[in-house]
GROMACS .gro file of C-alpha atoms in nm:
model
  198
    1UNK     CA    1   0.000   0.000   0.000
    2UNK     CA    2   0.127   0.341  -0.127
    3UNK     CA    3   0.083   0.602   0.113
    4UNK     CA    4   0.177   1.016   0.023
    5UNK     CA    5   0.441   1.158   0.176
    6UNK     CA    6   0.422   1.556   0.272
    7UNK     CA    7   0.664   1.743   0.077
    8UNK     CA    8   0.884   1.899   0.366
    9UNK     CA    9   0.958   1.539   0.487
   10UNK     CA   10   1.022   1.433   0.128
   11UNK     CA   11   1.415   1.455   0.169
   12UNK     CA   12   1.356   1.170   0.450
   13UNK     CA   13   1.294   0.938   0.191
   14UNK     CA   14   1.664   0.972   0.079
   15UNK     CA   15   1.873   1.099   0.342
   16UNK     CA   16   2.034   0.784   0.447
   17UNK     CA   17   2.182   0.767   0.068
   18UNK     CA   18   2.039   0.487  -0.121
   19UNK     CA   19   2.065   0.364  -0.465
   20UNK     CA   20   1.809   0.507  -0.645
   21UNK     CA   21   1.622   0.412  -1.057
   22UNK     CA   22   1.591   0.686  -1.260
   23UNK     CA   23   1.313   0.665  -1.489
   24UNK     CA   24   1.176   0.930  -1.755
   25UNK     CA   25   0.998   0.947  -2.088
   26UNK     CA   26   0.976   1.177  -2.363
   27UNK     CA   27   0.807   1.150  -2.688
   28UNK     CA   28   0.680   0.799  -2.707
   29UNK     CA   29   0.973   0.658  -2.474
   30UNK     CA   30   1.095   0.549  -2.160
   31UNK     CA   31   1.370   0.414  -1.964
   32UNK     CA   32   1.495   0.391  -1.622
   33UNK     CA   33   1.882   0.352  -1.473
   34UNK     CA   34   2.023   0.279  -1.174
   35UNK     CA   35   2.237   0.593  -0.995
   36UNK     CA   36   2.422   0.587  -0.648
   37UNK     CA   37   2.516   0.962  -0.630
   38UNK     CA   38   2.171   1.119  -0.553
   39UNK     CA   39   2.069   1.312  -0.271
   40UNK     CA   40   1.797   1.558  -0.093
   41UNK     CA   41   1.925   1.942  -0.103
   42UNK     CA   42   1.635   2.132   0.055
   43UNK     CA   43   1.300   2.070   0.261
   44UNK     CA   44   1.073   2.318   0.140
   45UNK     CA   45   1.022   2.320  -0.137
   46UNK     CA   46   1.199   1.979  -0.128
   47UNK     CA   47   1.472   1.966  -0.393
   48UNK     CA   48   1.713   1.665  -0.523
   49UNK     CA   49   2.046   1.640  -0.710
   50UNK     CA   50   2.132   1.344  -0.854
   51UNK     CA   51   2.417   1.298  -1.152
   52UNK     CA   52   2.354   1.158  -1.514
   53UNK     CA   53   2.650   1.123  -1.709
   54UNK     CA   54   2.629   1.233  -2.069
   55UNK     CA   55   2.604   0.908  -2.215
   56UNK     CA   56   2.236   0.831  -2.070
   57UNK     CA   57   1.977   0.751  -2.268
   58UNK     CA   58   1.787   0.862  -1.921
   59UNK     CA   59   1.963   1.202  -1.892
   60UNK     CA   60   1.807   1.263  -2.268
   61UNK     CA   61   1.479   1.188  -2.174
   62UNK     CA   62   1.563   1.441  -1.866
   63UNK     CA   63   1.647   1.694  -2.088
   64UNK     CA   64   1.349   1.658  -2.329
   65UNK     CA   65   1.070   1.613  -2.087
   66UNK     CA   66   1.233   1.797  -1.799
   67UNK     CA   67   1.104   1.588  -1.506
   68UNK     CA   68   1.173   1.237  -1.395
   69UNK     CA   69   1.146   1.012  -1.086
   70UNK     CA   70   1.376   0.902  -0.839
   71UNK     CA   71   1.239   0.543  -0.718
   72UNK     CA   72   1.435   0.403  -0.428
   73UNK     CA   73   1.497  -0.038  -0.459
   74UNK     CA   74   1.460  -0.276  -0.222
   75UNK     CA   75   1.644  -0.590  -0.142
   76UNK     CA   76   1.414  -0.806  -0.338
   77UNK     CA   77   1.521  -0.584  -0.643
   78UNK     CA   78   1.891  -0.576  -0.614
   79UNK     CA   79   1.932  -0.806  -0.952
   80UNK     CA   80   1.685  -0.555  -1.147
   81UNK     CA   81   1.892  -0.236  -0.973
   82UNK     CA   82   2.182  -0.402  -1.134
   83UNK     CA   83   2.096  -0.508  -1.436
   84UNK     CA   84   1.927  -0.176  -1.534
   85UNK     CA   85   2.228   0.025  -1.412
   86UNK     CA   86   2.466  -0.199  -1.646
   87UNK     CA   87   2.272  -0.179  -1.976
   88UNK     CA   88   2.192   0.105  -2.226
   89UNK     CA   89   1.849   0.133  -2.305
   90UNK     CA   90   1.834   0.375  -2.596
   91UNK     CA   91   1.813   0.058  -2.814
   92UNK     CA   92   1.616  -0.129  -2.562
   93UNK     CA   93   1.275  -0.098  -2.338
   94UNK     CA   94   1.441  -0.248  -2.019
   95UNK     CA   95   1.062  -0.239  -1.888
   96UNK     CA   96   0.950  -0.488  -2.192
   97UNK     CA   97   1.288  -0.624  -2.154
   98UNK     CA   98   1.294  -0.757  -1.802
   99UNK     CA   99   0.994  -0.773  -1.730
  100UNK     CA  100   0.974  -0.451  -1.523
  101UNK     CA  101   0.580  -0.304  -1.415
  102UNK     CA  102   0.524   0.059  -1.369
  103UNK     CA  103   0.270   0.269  -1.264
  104UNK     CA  104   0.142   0.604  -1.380
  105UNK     CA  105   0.282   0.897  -1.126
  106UNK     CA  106   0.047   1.136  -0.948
  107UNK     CA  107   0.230   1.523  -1.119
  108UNK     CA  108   0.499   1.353  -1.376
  109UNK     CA  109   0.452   1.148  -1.668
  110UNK     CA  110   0.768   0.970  -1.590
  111UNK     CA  111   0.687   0.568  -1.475
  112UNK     CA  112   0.698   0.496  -1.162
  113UNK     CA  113   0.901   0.120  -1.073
  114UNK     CA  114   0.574  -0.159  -0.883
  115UNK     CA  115   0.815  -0.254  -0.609
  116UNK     CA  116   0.980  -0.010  -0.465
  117UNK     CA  117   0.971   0.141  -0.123
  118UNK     CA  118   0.979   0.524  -0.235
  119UNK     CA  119   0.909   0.726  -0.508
  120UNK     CA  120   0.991   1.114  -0.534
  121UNK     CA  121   0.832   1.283  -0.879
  122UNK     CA  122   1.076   1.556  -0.971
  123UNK     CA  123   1.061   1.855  -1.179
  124UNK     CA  124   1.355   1.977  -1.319
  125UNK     CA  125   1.522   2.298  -1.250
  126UNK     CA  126   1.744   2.351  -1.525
  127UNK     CA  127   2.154   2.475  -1.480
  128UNK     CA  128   2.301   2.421  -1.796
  129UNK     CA  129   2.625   2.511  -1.663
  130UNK     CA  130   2.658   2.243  -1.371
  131UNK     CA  131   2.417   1.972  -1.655
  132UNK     CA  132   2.708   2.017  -1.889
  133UNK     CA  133   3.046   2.034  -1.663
  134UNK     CA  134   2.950   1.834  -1.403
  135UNK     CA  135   2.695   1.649  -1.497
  136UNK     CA  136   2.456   1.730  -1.183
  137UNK     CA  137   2.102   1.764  -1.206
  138UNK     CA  138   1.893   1.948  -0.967
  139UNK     CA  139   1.485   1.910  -0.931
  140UNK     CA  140   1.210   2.046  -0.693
  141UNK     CA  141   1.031   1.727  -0.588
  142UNK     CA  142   0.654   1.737  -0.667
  143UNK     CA  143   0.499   1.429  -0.552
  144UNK     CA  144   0.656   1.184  -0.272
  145UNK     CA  145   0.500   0.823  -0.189
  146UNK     CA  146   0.631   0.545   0.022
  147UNK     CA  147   0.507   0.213   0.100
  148UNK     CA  148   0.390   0.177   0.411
  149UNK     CA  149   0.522  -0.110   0.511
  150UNK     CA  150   0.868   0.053   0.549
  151UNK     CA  151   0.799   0.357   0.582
  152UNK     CA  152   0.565   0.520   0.817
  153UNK     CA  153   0.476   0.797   1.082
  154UNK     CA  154   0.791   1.004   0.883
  155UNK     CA  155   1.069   0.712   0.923
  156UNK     CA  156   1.173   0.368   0.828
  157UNK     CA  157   1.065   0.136   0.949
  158UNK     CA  158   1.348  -0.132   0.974
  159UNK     CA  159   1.396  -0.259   1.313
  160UNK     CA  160   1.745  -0.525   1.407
  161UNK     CA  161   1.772  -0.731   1.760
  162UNK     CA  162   1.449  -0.814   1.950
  163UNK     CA  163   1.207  -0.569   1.731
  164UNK     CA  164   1.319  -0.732   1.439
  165UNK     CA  165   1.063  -0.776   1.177
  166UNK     CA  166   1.153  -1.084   0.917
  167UNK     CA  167   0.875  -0.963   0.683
  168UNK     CA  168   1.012  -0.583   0.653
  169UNK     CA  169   1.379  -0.741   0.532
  170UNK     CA  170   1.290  -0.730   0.204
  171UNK     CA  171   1.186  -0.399   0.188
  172UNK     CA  172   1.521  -0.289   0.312
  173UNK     CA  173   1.706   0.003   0.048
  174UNK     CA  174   1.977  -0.097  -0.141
  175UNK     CA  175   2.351   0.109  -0.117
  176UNK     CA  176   2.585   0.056  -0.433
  177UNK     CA  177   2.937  -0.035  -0.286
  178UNK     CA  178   3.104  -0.115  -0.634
  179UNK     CA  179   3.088  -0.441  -0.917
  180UNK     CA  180   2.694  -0.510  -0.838
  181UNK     CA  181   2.715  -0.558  -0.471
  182UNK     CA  182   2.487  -0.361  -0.215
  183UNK     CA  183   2.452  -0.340   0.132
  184UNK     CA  184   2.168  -0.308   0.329
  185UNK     CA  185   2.055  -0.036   0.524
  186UNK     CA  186   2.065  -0.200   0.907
  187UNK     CA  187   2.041  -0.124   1.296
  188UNK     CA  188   1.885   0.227   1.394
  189UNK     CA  189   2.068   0.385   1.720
  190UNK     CA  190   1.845   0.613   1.863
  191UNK     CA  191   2.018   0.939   1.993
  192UNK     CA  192   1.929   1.163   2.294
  193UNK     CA  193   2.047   1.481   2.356
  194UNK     CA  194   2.351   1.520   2.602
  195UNK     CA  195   2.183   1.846   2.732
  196UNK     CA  196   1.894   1.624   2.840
  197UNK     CA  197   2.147   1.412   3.110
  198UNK     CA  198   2.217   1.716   3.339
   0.00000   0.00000   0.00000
């Protein structure tokens, strides 16, 4: 079950650095790849930065439609994350291809991955300077959905030890090391103040 996220908390979906699939389409075509270097940059409005090297199929789609989705993996889909990050898919729908479903966003036209534990519908905000030297992309985020199975109440959900939760493991985001492996994201500390202790 989907669930909206409000827009200030958006950033929350990505601010412990997952992988993330980048999907767009632009006149009649689509494609998604996988990209490690994305992250939130503001909370309201919420804006992302992610980079698309110039080779991208993607990053052309980006350019033509000028909006896209970042949809965060799980650990069921770390062979899909993979395989869609090593392939080119100007000559190729990866979605026919592997066998990938989508669903139609709620303010983008770019397809949203069935699967995932996030989605963030982006709109971008166009720097031709930083696009074409540094290949860095920057968007205001216009739609935000999690499931809520891992994410809830504004957090994850993942739990390790005693409130472990078999079911959620899945569900867990993927983090690209290098050469197709991931980890997982894994145990939550929770933090108190050390003003709070005098």
């Amino acid at each position: 079950m989907r669930q909206d996220v409000p827009l200030p908390q958006a950033y929350r979906l990505m601010n412990h650095g997952p992988t993330v699939l980048v999907s767009a389409a632009h006149g009649g075509r689509r494609n998604l790849m996988a990209a490690a270097w994305a992250m939130p940059l503001d909370f309201d409005p919420p804006k992302v930065a992610v980079v698309l090297d110039k080779s991208t199929f993607t990053r052309r789609l980006i350019e033509g439609s000028g909006e896209f989705a970042l949809n965060l993996p799980c650990r069921a889909q770390a062979d899909m994350a993979y395989t869609v990050g090593s392939c080119g898919g100007e000559a190729l729908d990866k979605f026919e291809a592997f066998g990938i479903g989508s669903f139609a966003g709620q303010a983008t036209q770019a397809p949203l991955i069935e699967g995932c534990v996030a989605w963030l519908e982006c709109r971008l905000l166009p720097q031709p300077a930083l696009q074409a030297q540094h290949d860095l992309f920057l968007a205001e985020v216009v739609a935000a959905q999690a499931d809520a199975r891992a994410y809830a109440h504004g957090r994850w959900q993942f739990r390790d030890g005693p409130d472990a939760d078999p079911a959620l493991d899945a569900l867990r985001t993927l983090h690209h090391i290098a050469g197709g492996r991931f980890f997982l994201c894994g145990e939550q500390v929770q933090a108190h103040s050390m003003g709070d202790k005098t």
